[in-house]
Amino acid sequence: MTRLAALAQDSRLAVFRHLVQLGPVGARPGAIAESLAVSPSTLSFHLKALAHAGLVQAWPDGRSIVYRADFAAMQELLDFLTENCCGGVPAACAITAPEARRPLRRTAPPSSSRRRQRE
């Protein structure tokens, strides 16, 4: 439950998603703060909460600390959330890839100059 609570806050979720996108390489706090346009003190607060929940790992790198998502913990959370999906038979849920669940973008109608060319 601690992991879900940690991800329930929008800024914290953004930090975690950013670290997931970076992969196992992770990033230093300064780079994370710059990418997400958050203050270093705010980021520190969120990283501490994510680390307490076991969702991020931190390790020293010289005089700095590098943070990365804990992918094993993320998988445990996903397993927990889907454990009883469709009566314990996840295949029956027809879970699809994220791309398949996103709504399609609408295309803009052709401009009037294109319409004239076709007429």
PDB file of C-alpha atoms in Angstrom:
ATOM      1  CA  MET A   1       0.000   0.000   0.000  1.00  0.00           C
ATOM      2  CA  THR A   2       2.931   2.361   0.634  1.00  0.00           C
ATOM      3  CA  ARG A   3       3.943   2.145  -3.017  1.00  0.00           C
ATOM      4  CA  LEU A   4       0.491   3.070  -4.273  1.00  0.00           C
ATOM      5  CA  ALA A   5       0.299   5.953  -1.815  1.00  0.00           C
ATOM      6  CA  ALA A   6       3.671   7.225  -3.012  1.00  0.00           C
ATOM      7  CA  LEU A   7       2.502   7.221  -6.630  1.00  0.00           C
ATOM      8  CA  ALA A   8      -0.834   8.867  -5.808  1.00  0.00           C
ATOM      9  CA  GLN A   9       0.770  12.319  -5.802  1.00  0.00           C
ATOM     10  CA  ASP A  10       1.067  13.827  -9.306  1.00  0.00           C
ATOM     11  CA  SER A  11       4.587  15.265  -8.970  1.00  0.00           C
ATOM     12  CA  ARG A  12       5.903  12.083  -7.413  1.00  0.00           C
ATOM     13  CA  LEU A  13       4.346  10.029 -10.191  1.00  0.00           C
ATOM     14  CA  ALA A  14       6.024  12.307 -12.742  1.00  0.00           C
ATOM     15  CA  VAL A  15       9.403  11.773 -11.062  1.00  0.00           C
ATOM     16  CA  PHE A  16       8.918   8.004 -11.025  1.00  0.00           C
ATOM     17  CA  ARG A  17       7.773   7.898 -14.658  1.00  0.00           C
ATOM     18  CA  HIS A  18      10.803   9.980 -15.659  1.00  0.00           C
ATOM     19  CA  LEU A  19      13.136   7.557 -13.883  1.00  0.00           C
ATOM     20  CA  VAL A  20      11.398   4.616 -15.555  1.00  0.00           C
ATOM     21  CA  GLN A  21      11.940   6.250 -18.955  1.00  0.00           C
ATOM     22  CA  LEU A  22      15.632   6.740 -18.185  1.00  0.00           C
ATOM     23  CA  GLY A  23      16.027   3.032 -17.513  1.00  0.00           C
ATOM     24  CA  PRO A  24      18.677   1.470 -15.292  1.00  0.00           C
ATOM     25  CA  VAL A  25      21.136   4.314 -15.898  1.00  0.00           C
ATOM     26  CA  GLY A  26      19.080   6.702 -13.757  1.00  0.00           C
ATOM     27  CA  ALA A  27      20.039  10.324 -13.175  1.00  0.00           C
ATOM     28  CA  ARG A  28      21.411  12.781 -10.673  1.00  0.00           C
ATOM     29  CA  PRO A  29      18.912  14.998  -8.852  1.00  0.00           C
ATOM     30  CA  GLY A  30      19.993  18.123 -10.726  1.00  0.00           C
ATOM     31  CA  ALA A  31      19.240  16.544 -14.082  1.00  0.00           C
ATOM     32  CA  ILE A  32      15.892  15.216 -12.867  1.00  0.00           C
ATOM     33  CA  ALA A  33      14.900  18.611 -11.438  1.00  0.00           C
ATOM     34  CA  GLU A  34      15.842  20.342 -14.683  1.00  0.00           C
ATOM     35  CA  SER A  35      13.957  17.843 -16.854  1.00  0.00           C
ATOM     36  CA  LEU A  36      10.802  18.122 -14.757  1.00  0.00           C
ATOM     37  CA  ALA A  37      11.110  21.841 -13.965  1.00  0.00           C
ATOM     38  CA  VAL A  38      10.861  21.335 -10.206  1.00  0.00           C
ATOM     39  CA  SER A  39      12.933  22.923  -7.468  1.00  0.00           C
ATOM     40  CA  PRO A  40      15.733  20.832  -5.959  1.00  0.00           C
ATOM     41  CA  SER A  41      14.093  20.903  -2.520  1.00  0.00           C
ATOM     42  CA  THR A  42      10.763  19.703  -3.917  1.00  0.00           C
ATOM     43  CA  LEU A  43      12.502  16.959  -5.864  1.00  0.00           C
ATOM     44  CA  SER A  44      14.417  15.882  -2.770  1.00  0.00           C
ATOM     45  CA  PHE A  45      11.143  15.539  -0.861  1.00  0.00           C
ATOM     46  CA  HIS A  46       9.615  13.380  -3.609  1.00  0.00           C
ATOM     47  CA  LEU A  47      12.720  11.218  -4.073  1.00  0.00           C
ATOM     48  CA  LYS A  48      12.788  10.557  -0.332  1.00  0.00           C
ATOM     49  CA  ALA A  49       9.143   9.440  -0.392  1.00  0.00           C
ATOM     50  CA  LEU A  50       9.733   7.203  -3.423  1.00  0.00           C
ATOM     51  CA  ALA A  51      12.818   5.676  -1.803  1.00  0.00           C
ATOM     52  CA  HIS A  52      10.893   5.080   1.438  1.00  0.00           C
ATOM     53  CA  ALA A  53       8.226   3.270  -0.600  1.00  0.00           C
ATOM     54  CA  GLY A  54      10.926   1.145  -2.219  1.00  0.00           C
ATOM     55  CA  LEU A  55      10.251   2.441  -5.725  1.00  0.00           C
ATOM     56  CA  VAL A  56      13.632   4.058  -6.364  1.00  0.00           C
ATOM     57  CA  GLN A  57      17.191   3.118  -5.602  1.00  0.00           C
ATOM     58  CA  ALA A  58      19.962   5.578  -4.840  1.00  0.00           C
ATOM     59  CA  TRP A  59      23.675   5.009  -4.972  1.00  0.00           C
ATOM     60  CA  PRO A  60      26.683   7.281  -4.574  1.00  0.00           C
ATOM     61  CA  ASP A  61      28.592   8.334  -7.651  1.00  0.00           C
ATOM     62  CA  GLY A  62      31.549  10.404  -6.566  1.00  0.00           C
ATOM     63  CA  ARG A  63      30.225  13.399  -4.674  1.00  0.00           C
ATOM     64  CA  SER A  64      26.711  12.979  -6.036  1.00  0.00           C
ATOM     65  CA  ILE A  65      23.872  10.484  -5.765  1.00  0.00           C
ATOM     66  CA  VAL A  66      22.279   8.759  -8.749  1.00  0.00           C
ATOM     67  CA  TYR A  67      18.639   7.693  -8.577  1.00  0.00           C
ATOM     68  CA  ARG A  68      16.939   5.057 -10.674  1.00  0.00           C
ATOM     69  CA  ALA A  69      13.598   3.295 -10.685  1.00  0.00           C
ATOM     70  CA  ASP A  70      13.524  -0.045  -8.907  1.00  0.00           C
ATOM     71  CA  PHE A  71      12.131  -2.161 -11.718  1.00  0.00           C
ATOM     72  CA  ALA A  72      11.695  -5.249  -9.543  1.00  0.00           C
ATOM     73  CA  ALA A  73       9.530  -3.223  -7.141  1.00  0.00           C
ATOM     74  CA  MET A  74       7.564  -1.814 -10.067  1.00  0.00           C
ATOM     75  CA  GLN A  75       6.943  -5.324 -11.378  1.00  0.00           C
ATOM     76  CA  GLU A  76       5.817  -6.464  -7.909  1.00  0.00           C
ATOM     77  CA  LEU A  77       3.327  -3.592  -7.838  1.00  0.00           C
ATOM     78  CA  LEU A  78       2.007  -4.479 -11.287  1.00  0.00           C
ATOM     79  CA  ASP A  79       1.738  -8.132 -10.275  1.00  0.00           C
ATOM     80  CA  PHE A  80      -0.183  -7.130  -7.148  1.00  0.00           C
ATOM     81  CA  LEU A  81      -2.585  -4.961  -9.140  1.00  0.00           C
ATOM     82  CA  THR A  82      -3.275  -7.647 -11.720  1.00  0.00           C
ATOM     83  CA  GLU A  83      -3.145 -10.706  -9.448  1.00  0.00           C
ATOM     84  CA  ASN A  84      -6.895 -11.245  -9.426  1.00  0.00           C
ATOM     85  CA  CYS A  85      -7.641  -9.684 -12.774  1.00  0.00           C
ATOM     86  CA  CYS A  86     -10.583 -11.447 -14.435  1.00  0.00           C
ATOM     87  CA  GLY A  87     -10.971 -13.983 -11.656  1.00  0.00           C
ATOM     88  CA  GLY A  88      -7.275 -14.834 -11.582  1.00  0.00           C
ATOM     89  CA  VAL A  89      -7.068 -15.494 -15.330  1.00  0.00           C
ATOM     90  CA  PRO A  90      -5.292 -12.401 -16.740  1.00  0.00           C
ATOM     91  CA  ALA A  91      -5.370 -13.826 -20.268  1.00  0.00           C
ATOM     92  CA  ALA A  92      -9.165 -13.521 -20.168  1.00  0.00           C
ATOM     93  CA  CYS A  93      -8.848  -9.759 -19.720  1.00  0.00           C
ATOM     94  CA  ALA A  94      -7.275  -9.285 -23.141  1.00  0.00           C
ATOM     95  CA  ILE A  95      -4.808  -6.811 -21.677  1.00  0.00           C
ATOM     96  CA  THR A  96      -3.368  -4.788 -24.541  1.00  0.00           C
ATOM     97  CA  ALA A  97      -0.238  -2.763 -25.020  1.00  0.00           C
ATOM     98  CA  PRO A  98      -0.440   0.908 -23.990  1.00  0.00           C
ATOM     99  CA  GLU A  99      -0.376   2.035 -27.636  1.00  0.00           C
ATOM    100  CA  ALA A 100      -3.591   0.110 -28.305  1.00  0.00           C
ATOM    101  CA  ARG A 101      -5.409   1.792 -25.413  1.00  0.00           C
ATOM    102  CA  ARG A 102      -4.584   5.366 -26.392  1.00  0.00           C
ATOM    103  CA  PRO A 103      -7.201   7.263 -28.348  1.00  0.00           C
ATOM    104  CA  LEU A 104      -6.256   8.004 -31.917  1.00  0.00           C
ATOM    105  CA  ARG A 105      -5.262  11.550 -32.763  1.00  0.00           C
ATOM    106  CA  ARG A 106      -7.646  13.342 -35.019  1.00  0.00           C
ATOM    107  CA  THR A 107      -6.119  14.685 -38.173  1.00  0.00           C
ATOM    108  CA  ALA A 108      -6.801  18.218 -39.215  1.00  0.00           C
ATOM    109  CA  PRO A 109      -9.102  18.694 -42.202  1.00  0.00           C
ATOM    110  CA  PRO A 110      -7.298  19.560 -45.413  1.00  0.00           C
ATOM    111  CA  SER A 111      -6.595  23.246 -45.825  1.00  0.00           C
ATOM    112  CA  SER A 112      -8.683  25.238 -48.294  1.00  0.00           C
ATOM    113  CA  SER A 113      -5.712  25.492 -50.693  1.00  0.00           C
ATOM    114  CA  ARG A 114      -5.485  21.693 -50.824  1.00  0.00           C
ATOM    115  CA  ARG A 115      -9.237  21.463 -51.463  1.00  0.00           C
ATOM    116  CA  ARG A 116      -8.950  23.877 -54.374  1.00  0.00           C
ATOM    117  CA  GLN A 117      -6.103  21.838 -55.863  1.00  0.00           C
ATOM    118  CA  ARG A 118      -8.224  18.690 -55.736  1.00  0.00           C
ATOM    119  CA  GLU A 119     -11.335  20.328 -57.297  1.00  0.00           C
TER     120      GLU A 119
END
